[in-house]
Short mmCIF file of C-alpha atoms in Angstrom, two decimals:
data_model
loop_
_atom_site.label_atom_id
_atom_site.label_comp_id
_atom_site.label_asym_id
_atom_site.label_seq_id
_atom_site.Cartn_x
_atom_site.Cartn_y
_atom_site.Cartn_z
CA UNK P 1 74.72 116.67 104.79
CA UNK P 2 74.91 113.58 107.02
CA UNK P 3 78.19 113.00 108.86
CA UNK P 4 79.22 109.91 110.84
CA UNK P 5 81.97 110.66 113.37
CA UNK P 6 83.73 107.96 115.40
CA UNK P 7 85.83 108.72 118.47
CA UNK P 8 88.20 106.26 120.14
CA UNK P 9 88.61 105.55 123.82
CA UNK P 10 91.38 108.07 124.48
CA UNK P 11 89.25 110.79 122.86
CA UNK P 12 86.61 110.34 125.59
CA UNK P 13 88.96 109.25 128.37
CA UNK P 14 87.82 111.87 130.91
CA UNK P 15 85.22 114.60 131.44
CA UNK P 16 87.30 117.30 129.76
CA UNK P 17 87.76 115.19 126.65
CA UNK P 18 84.08 114.24 126.56
CA UNK P 19 83.18 117.94 126.41
CA UNK P 20 85.88 118.51 123.77
CA UNK P 21 84.30 115.83 121.55
CA UNK P 22 80.80 117.16 122.30
CA UNK P 23 81.77 120.65 121.14
CA UNK P 24 83.38 119.35 117.93
CA UNK P 25 80.23 117.42 117.06
CA UNK P 26 77.98 120.37 117.94
CA UNK P 27 79.94 122.62 115.55
CA UNK P 28 78.97 120.37 112.63
CA UNK P 29 75.38 120.15 113.89
CA UNK P 30 75.14 123.96 114.13
CA UNK P 31 76.13 124.21 110.45
CA UNK P 32 72.89 122.39 109.65
CA UNK P 33 74.37 118.90 109.24
CA UNK P 34 72.86 115.69 110.58
CA UNK P 35 75.39 114.13 112.93
CA UNK P 36 75.75 110.50 114.06
CA UNK P 37 78.47 109.83 116.62
CA UNK P 38 79.98 106.39 117.35
CA UNK P 39 81.96 105.98 120.57
CA UNK P 40 84.33 103.44 122.08
CA UNK P 41 84.66 102.72 125.80
CA UNK P 42 86.40 105.43 127.83
CA UNK P 43 90.18 105.19 127.99
CA UNK P 44 91.35 101.79 129.22
CA UNK P 45 87.96 100.80 130.64
CA UNK P 46 87.73 97.64 128.51
CA UNK P 47 91.08 96.48 129.94
CA UNK P 48 89.75 97.12 133.44
CA UNK P 49 86.70 94.96 132.68
CA UNK P 50 88.99 92.16 131.46
CA UNK P 51 90.99 92.34 134.69
CA UNK P 52 87.82 92.15 136.77
CA UNK P 53 86.59 89.16 134.79
CA UNK P 54 89.91 87.33 135.23
CA UNK P 55 89.69 87.83 139.00
CA UNK P 56 86.37 85.98 138.98
CA UNK P 57 87.12 83.35 136.33
CA UNK P 58 90.48 82.65 134.68
CA UNK P 59 88.72 81.35 131.58
CA UNK P 60 85.41 83.26 131.39
CA UNK P 61 82.76 82.24 128.80
CA UNK P 62 82.93 84.45 125.72
CA UNK P 63 79.20 85.11 125.85
CA UNK P 64 79.51 86.56 129.35
CA UNK P 65 82.54 88.61 128.34
CA UNK P 66 80.52 90.21 125.56
CA UNK P 67 77.75 91.00 128.03
CA UNK P 68 80.36 92.64 130.28
CA UNK P 69 82.16 94.53 127.51
CA UNK P 70 79.01 96.36 126.38
CA UNK P 71 79.07 98.35 129.62
CA UNK P 72 82.01 100.44 128.41
CA UNK P 73 80.38 101.81 125.26
CA UNK P 74 77.03 102.37 126.99
CA UNK P 75 78.80 104.46 129.61
CA UNK P 76 80.51 106.55 126.90
CA UNK P 77 77.38 107.28 124.85
CA UNK P 78 75.18 108.11 127.83
CA UNK P 79 77.76 110.53 129.28
CA UNK P 80 78.20 112.14 125.85
CA UNK P 81 74.45 112.66 125.49
CA UNK P 82 74.38 114.21 128.97
CA UNK P 83 77.26 116.55 128.03
CA UNK P 84 75.54 117.70 124.83
CA UNK P 85 72.25 118.24 126.61
CA UNK P 86 74.05 120.32 129.25
CA UNK P 87 75.26 122.49 126.35
CA UNK P 88 71.62 122.97 125.28
CA UNK P 89 71.89 120.69 122.26
CA UNK P 90 69.37 117.82 121.86
CA UNK P 91 71.12 114.46 121.79
CA UNK P 92 70.16 110.83 122.37
CA UNK P 93 72.22 107.70 123.06
CA UNK P 94 71.35 104.35 121.50
CA UNK P 95 72.80 100.89 122.10
CA UNK P 96 72.92 97.83 119.83
CA UNK P 97 69.40 96.73 120.75
CA UNK P 98 67.85 100.15 120.23
CA UNK P 99 69.31 100.66 116.76
CA UNK P 100 69.36 97.50 116.13
CA UNK P 101 72.71 96.15 114.93
CA UNK P 102 72.39 92.52 113.85
CA UNK P 103 75.48 90.32 113.86
CA UNK P 104 76.63 86.74 113.54
CA UNK P 105 76.82 84.67 116.74
CA UNK P 106 80.60 84.42 117.16
CA UNK P 107 81.08 85.90 120.61
CA UNK P 108 84.11 88.17 120.84
CA UNK P 109 84.55 88.46 117.08
CA UNK P 110 81.09 88.80 115.51
CA UNK P 111 80.47 90.30 112.06
CA UNK P 112 77.75 92.79 111.25
CA UNK P 113 74.97 91.41 109.04
CA UNK P 114 72.64 94.41 108.82
CA UNK P 115 71.69 97.57 110.67
CA UNK P 116 68.12 98.80 111.12
CA UNK P 117 68.44 102.57 110.66
CA UNK P 118 64.77 103.60 111.10
CA UNK P 119 65.26 104.67 114.73
CA UNK P 120 68.35 106.70 113.85
CA UNK P 121 66.58 108.46 110.96
CA UNK P 122 63.61 109.22 113.21
CA UNK P 123 65.86 110.87 115.81
CA UNK P 124 67.76 112.82 113.13
CA UNK P 125 64.47 114.16 111.82
CA UNK P 126 63.88 115.59 115.31
CA UNK P 127 67.19 117.48 114.85
CA UNK P 128 68.97 115.45 117.51
CA UNK P 129 72.58 114.36 117.50
CA UNK P 130 72.46 110.54 117.63
CA UNK P 131 75.17 108.85 119.68
CA UNK P 132 75.58 105.11 119.05
CA UNK P 133 77.57 102.46 120.89
CA UNK P 134 80.45 101.13 118.81
CA UNK P 135 81.92 97.63 118.98
CA UNK P 136 78.69 95.83 119.86
CA UNK P 137 75.73 94.11 118.21
CA UNK P 138 73.01 91.55 118.84
CA UNK P 139 72.71 88.03 117.45
CA UNK P 140 69.76 85.82 116.56
CA UNK P 141 69.47 84.69 120.18
CA UNK P 142 69.10 88.33 121.33
CA UNK P 143 72.47 88.13 123.04
CA UNK P 144 75.00 90.94 122.97
CA UNK P 145 78.00 90.32 120.75
CA UNK P 146 81.19 92.30 120.19
CA UNK P 147 83.09 92.89 116.96
CA UNK P 148 86.66 92.44 118.24
CA UNK P 149 89.07 95.06 119.55
CA UNK P 150 88.84 98.21 117.45
CA UNK P 151 85.37 97.21 116.25
CA UNK P 152 83.91 100.69 116.76
CA UNK P 153 85.57 101.70 113.48
CA UNK P 154 83.56 98.97 111.75
CA UNK P 155 80.36 100.16 113.43
CA UNK P 156 80.97 103.68 112.13
CA UNK P 157 81.66 102.58 108.53
CA UNK P 158 78.67 100.23 108.53
CA UNK P 159 76.41 103.05 109.76
CA UNK P 160 77.83 105.41 107.12
CA UNK P 161 77.05 102.83 104.43
CA UNK P 162 73.56 102.03 105.76
CA UNK P 163 72.65 105.71 106.13
CA UNK P 164 74.31 106.68 102.81
CA UNK P 165 76.29 109.29 104.76
CA UNK P 166 78.17 112.07 103.01
CA UNK P 167 81.24 111.70 105.23
CA UNK P 168 82.76 109.20 107.66
CA UNK P 169 85.39 110.60 110.00
CA UNK P 170 87.47 108.40 112.31
CA UNK P 171 89.02 110.33 115.20
CA UNK P 172 91.90 108.83 117.14
CA UNK P 173 94.88 109.91 119.26
CA UNK P 174 97.18 110.38 116.24
CA UNK P 175 97.00 112.90 113.38
CA UNK P 176 96.31 110.31 110.70
CA UNK P 177 97.92 107.30 109.05
CA UNK P 178 101.71 107.29 109.29
CA UNK P 179 104.42 105.46 107.37
CA UNK P 180 105.06 103.58 110.65
CA UNK P 181 104.01 103.79 114.28
CA UNK P 182 105.45 107.21 115.30
CA UNK P 183 105.91 105.94 118.87
CA UNK P 184 108.39 103.34 117.58
CA UNK P 185 109.83 105.05 114.49
CA UNK P 186 110.70 108.68 115.19
CA UNK P 187 111.10 109.56 111.49
CA UNK P 188 107.59 108.30 110.59
CA UNK P 189 105.66 110.69 108.37
CA UNK P 190 101.92 111.30 108.06
CA UNK P 191 100.36 110.33 104.71
CA UNK P 192 97.88 112.69 103.04
CA UNK P 193 96.11 109.83 101.23
CA UNK P 194 96.25 106.05 101.12
CA UNK P 195 94.30 103.47 99.12
CA UNK P 196 91.80 101.06 100.65
CA UNK P 197 94.00 98.10 99.68
CA UNK P 198 97.10 99.55 101.31
CA UNK P 199 95.20 100.55 104.44
CA UNK P 200 93.59 97.12 104.67
CA UNK P 201 96.98 95.43 104.56
CA UNK P 202 98.45 97.80 107.16
CA UNK P 203 95.45 97.41 109.47
CA UNK P 204 95.56 93.61 109.18
CA UNK P 205 99.30 93.56 109.81
CA UNK P 206 99.30 95.47 113.08
CA UNK P 207 98.88 99.17 112.30
CA UNK P 208 96.43 100.08 115.05
CA UNK P 209 94.92 103.15 113.38
CA UNK P 210 91.89 101.39 111.85
CA UNK P 211 90.06 98.10 112.42
CA UNK P 212 90.77 95.97 109.34
CA UNK P 213 87.11 95.02 108.85
CA UNK P 214 86.16 98.70 108.77
CA UNK P 215 88.44 99.14 105.75
CA UNK P 216 86.91 96.06 104.07
CA UNK P 217 83.44 97.58 104.50
CA UNK P 218 84.57 101.01 103.32
CA UNK P 219 86.02 99.52 100.13
CA UNK P 220 82.95 97.34 99.53
CA UNK P 221 80.46 100.21 99.87
CA UNK P 222 82.65 103.06 98.62
CA UNK P 223 82.72 104.93 101.94
CA UNK P 224 85.54 107.47 101.87
CA UNK P 225 87.22 107.69 105.29
CA UNK P 226 89.14 110.50 106.92
CA UNK P 227 91.42 109.58 109.83
CA UNK P 228 92.33 112.53 112.05
CA UNK P 229 93.15 113.47 115.61
CA UNK P 230 90.48 114.39 118.14
CA UNK P 231 93.04 116.56 119.96
CA UNK P 232 93.78 119.04 117.14
CA UNK P 233 92.32 120.30 113.85
CA UNK P 234 94.92 119.00 111.36
CA UNK P 235 93.66 117.58 108.06
CA UNK P 236 94.45 113.91 108.70
CA UNK P 237 94.64 111.13 106.10
CA UNK P 238 92.04 110.29 103.45
CA UNK P 239 91.44 106.59 102.76
CA UNK P 240 89.87 106.04 99.35
CA UNK P 241 89.87 103.86 96.22
CA UNK P 242 92.69 105.61 94.37
CA UNK P 243 95.02 108.39 95.48
CA UNK P 244 95.10 109.79 91.94
CA UNK P 245 98.89 109.92 92.05
CA UNK P 246 101.68 107.61 90.94
CA UNK P 247 101.63 104.81 93.48
CA UNK P 248 104.34 104.91 96.14
CA UNK P 249 106.80 102.02 96.09
CA UNK P 250 106.25 101.47 99.83
CA UNK P 251 103.60 103.34 101.81
CA UNK P 252 104.29 102.02 105.26
CA UNK P 253 105.89 99.58 107.68
CA UNK P 254 103.76 97.68 110.19
CA UNK P 255 104.51 95.25 113.00
CA UNK P 256 102.40 92.77 114.93
CA UNK P 257 103.82 91.28 118.11
CA UNK P 258 100.55 89.44 118.81
CA UNK P 259 101.77 86.46 116.82
CA UNK P 260 102.72 82.88 117.54
CA UNK P 261 104.44 80.32 115.32
CA UNK P 262 103.08 76.77 115.42
CA UNK P 263 105.21 74.05 113.80
CA UNK P 264 103.72 70.59 113.25
CA UNK P 265 106.58 68.21 112.51
CA UNK P 266 106.40 64.80 110.85
CA UNK P 267 102.91 64.84 109.35
CA UNK P 268 102.07 62.14 106.84
CA UNK P 269 102.99 63.26 103.31
CA UNK P 270 99.65 62.25 101.77
CA UNK P 271 96.84 64.15 100.02
CA UNK P 272 94.34 65.84 102.32
CA UNK P 273 96.55 66.30 105.39
CA UNK P 274 96.82 70.08 105.00
CA UNK P 275 93.06 70.31 104.36
CA UNK P 276 92.27 68.30 107.49
CA UNK P 277 94.58 70.45 109.61
CA UNK P 278 93.39 73.87 108.47
CA UNK P 279 89.74 72.89 108.15
CA UNK P 280 89.86 71.76 111.77
CA UNK P 281 91.36 75.06 112.87
CA UNK P 282 88.82 77.05 110.84
CA UNK P 283 85.91 75.19 112.44
CA UNK P 284 87.28 76.29 115.80
CA UNK P 285 87.42 79.97 114.70
CA UNK P 286 91.23 80.10 114.65
CA UNK P 287 92.47 82.49 111.96
CA UNK P 288 95.69 81.45 110.25
CA UNK P 289 98.07 83.89 108.57
CA UNK P 290 101.46 82.77 107.26
CA UNK P 291 101.81 79.14 106.15
CA UNK P 292 104.98 77.23 105.27
CA UNK P 293 105.10 73.58 104.15
CA UNK P 294 108.39 71.75 103.84
CA UNK P 295 109.42 69.48 101.00
CA UNK P 296 108.30 65.92 101.76
CA UNK P 297 110.93 63.47 103.00
CA UNK P 298 110.74 59.82 104.05
CA UNK P 299 106.94 59.91 103.77
CA UNK P 300 106.53 62.90 106.09
CA UNK P 301 106.36 66.70 105.87
CA UNK P 302 106.30 69.67 108.26
CA UNK P 303 103.68 72.44 108.27
CA UNK P 304 104.33 75.71 110.07
CA UNK P 305 101.80 78.52 110.45
CA UNK P 306 101.19 81.67 112.45
CA UNK P 307 98.15 82.66 114.48
CA UNK P 308 97.46 85.09 117.31
CA UNK P 309 99.09 84.56 120.72
CA UNK P 310 95.61 84.17 122.15
CA UNK P 311 94.81 81.18 119.91
CA UNK P 312 98.18 79.41 119.99
CA UNK P 313 97.53 77.13 122.98
CA UNK P 314 94.03 76.33 121.69
CA UNK P 315 95.48 75.41 118.29
CA UNK P 316 98.09 73.16 119.91
CA UNK P 317 95.45 71.34 121.96
CA UNK P 318 93.15 70.86 118.94
CA UNK P 319 95.97 69.44 116.81
CA UNK P 320 97.14 67.06 119.54
CA UNK P 321 93.61 65.74 120.10
CA UNK P 322 92.38 65.52 116.51
CA UNK P 323 95.25 65.11 114.06
CA UNK P 324 96.40 61.53 113.83
CA UNK P 325 100.03 60.79 113.15
CA UNK P 326 102.79 63.37 113.59
CA UNK P 327 106.12 63.49 115.42
CA UNK P 328 105.92 66.71 117.46
CA UNK P 329 104.42 70.18 117.74
CA UNK P 330 106.30 73.33 118.73
CA UNK P 331 104.70 76.68 119.71
CA UNK P 332 106.78 79.87 119.85
CA UNK P 333 105.06 83.02 121.11
CA UNK P 334 108.22 85.15 121.12
CA UNK P 335 107.92 86.14 117.47
CA UNK P 336 106.59 89.15 115.56
CA UNK P 337 105.49 89.92 112.01
CA UNK P 338 107.06 92.91 110.29
CA UNK P 339 105.62 94.01 106.95
CA UNK P 340 106.01 96.55 104.20
CA UNK P 341 102.99 97.64 102.17
CA UNK P 342 102.79 99.62 98.94
CA UNK P 343 100.74 99.61 95.76
CA UNK P 344 103.89 100.44 93.80
CA UNK P 345 105.35 97.00 94.50
CA UNK P 346 103.25 95.54 91.67
CA UNK P 347 105.35 97.28 89.03
CA UNK P 348 108.78 97.41 90.71
CA UNK P 349 111.26 94.56 91.09
CA UNK P 350 113.66 94.13 94.00
CA UNK P 351 111.47 95.47 96.79
CA UNK P 352 111.64 92.29 98.87
CA UNK P 353 115.42 92.08 98.39
CA UNK P 354 115.78 95.63 99.68
CA UNK P 355 113.74 94.76 102.79
CA UNK P 356 115.82 91.63 103.39
CA UNK P 357 119.00 93.68 103.00
CA UNK P 358 117.83 96.04 105.75
CA UNK P 359 117.34 93.08 108.09
CA UNK P 360 120.69 91.55 107.08
CA UNK P 361 122.43 94.85 107.89
CA UNK P 362 120.97 94.60 111.41
CA UNK P 363 121.87 90.88 111.72
CA UNK P 364 118.18 89.97 112.15
CA UNK P 365 117.27 86.44 111.08
CA UNK P 366 114.08 85.78 109.08
CA UNK P 367 111.97 82.83 110.28
CA UNK P 368 109.20 82.87 107.64
CA UNK P 369 108.25 84.94 104.58
CA UNK P 370 104.84 85.71 103.08
CA UNK P 371 104.00 87.98 100.14
CA UNK P 372 101.10 89.41 98.16
CA UNK P 373 100.96 91.87 95.26
CA UNK P 374 101.33 94.86 97.59
CA UNK P 375 102.87 93.33 100.74
CA UNK P 376 105.94 91.52 102.03
CA UNK P 377 105.80 90.07 105.56
CA UNK P 378 108.57 88.42 107.53
CA UNK P 379 108.48 86.61 110.85
CA UNK P 380 111.34 87.50 113.21
CA UNK P 381 112.21 87.17 116.89
CA UNK P 382 110.03 89.58 118.85
CA UNK P 383 112.97 91.26 120.62
CA UNK P 384 114.12 92.77 117.30
CA UNK P 385 110.76 94.22 116.23
CA UNK P 386 111.44 97.91 116.78
CA UNK P 387 114.96 97.69 115.38
CA UNK P 388 113.64 95.97 112.25
CA UNK P 389 110.92 98.59 111.73
CA UNK P 390 113.41 101.45 111.94
CA UNK P 391 115.93 99.74 109.66
CA UNK P 392 113.34 99.01 106.98
CA UNK P 393 111.80 102.49 107.28
CA UNK P 394 115.23 104.05 106.77
CA UNK P 395 116.15 101.70 103.91
CA UNK P 396 113.12 102.87 101.91
CA UNK P 397 113.64 106.51 103.02
CA UNK P 398 109.99 106.74 104.06
CA UNK P 399 110.63 109.70 106.35
CA UNK P 400 112.40 111.81 103.71
CA UNK P 401 109.50 112.93 101.50
#
């Protein structure tokens, strides 16, 4: 049996935790399994690297940031290999070049294209535990790239798919996937199972348990995931195609405070304006989420959209310099997205109304609304985020089951 195990930064945050992870991996290896381990940078080390970079250059080149970021994962995997070897178990650490993990060339947010697994298979045949850097890859220029924050999850799933692994286990600092962030909603409850589609929506909408692209890959290649804690031995949450049960009306509540609202007022009300605007943003690697277009009036219309805080100023500058005629542009970074997700929404009416009622009861105003078959998202003022999450969670009685 071949098992891919991924451990997050808090799981390897100090020497004691490194040995704790080492022993958990060795237990599987001693049962005769082949074990591949994917690691993130230790603790908050990536944040420390960002701070150091900012001290040198307020706006550092993304290529150089990726070069810097790879230090964190390389430190984790080398220390883990040393720990396992000290416990008399053969282990080897490999980075993105040694595997190799080929990606696109978008620094800071690259996508995996393919993984060469020959080196990993060779080391497994020698009965070694193989420890691989998460989060990083190499592009066609032989530069390091990174996959975005949380990208080690995607590395693990991609390796599980490429190696045709029997299991892919994602270890984090929580016991599994909850109905809401248990640090913000005290009544949040751990789910035993959740579908790929529900998990993908939650991950995209701010639930920090899994990297959203890891869920995309898992669904595409049929990799069943188990999310569990590295600090205890509880069963965790299984992420798979179908839970085999009647679908829950709402599975979870998620929030994302890393959002900004950009309103472009007084655009020409002519064909092609929206295409020009969003095509321009796409060419500059700015991901857009919610979109609202007003009814045309007096030959003009307004378009409002949301993007990440990080990209808001860049989007404003691009629009000012490249979009012709418009009256004004307004950027608001003090907003947050709050969402409900559930496969059961497809066959039940009134779910959105119930969510809106919860916000009305708390006197929280809705700025924008976006929906899909299994999701309803609202944009609200950031200061009310936690209150909104708790109100919605209680309205759907998600903590009562």
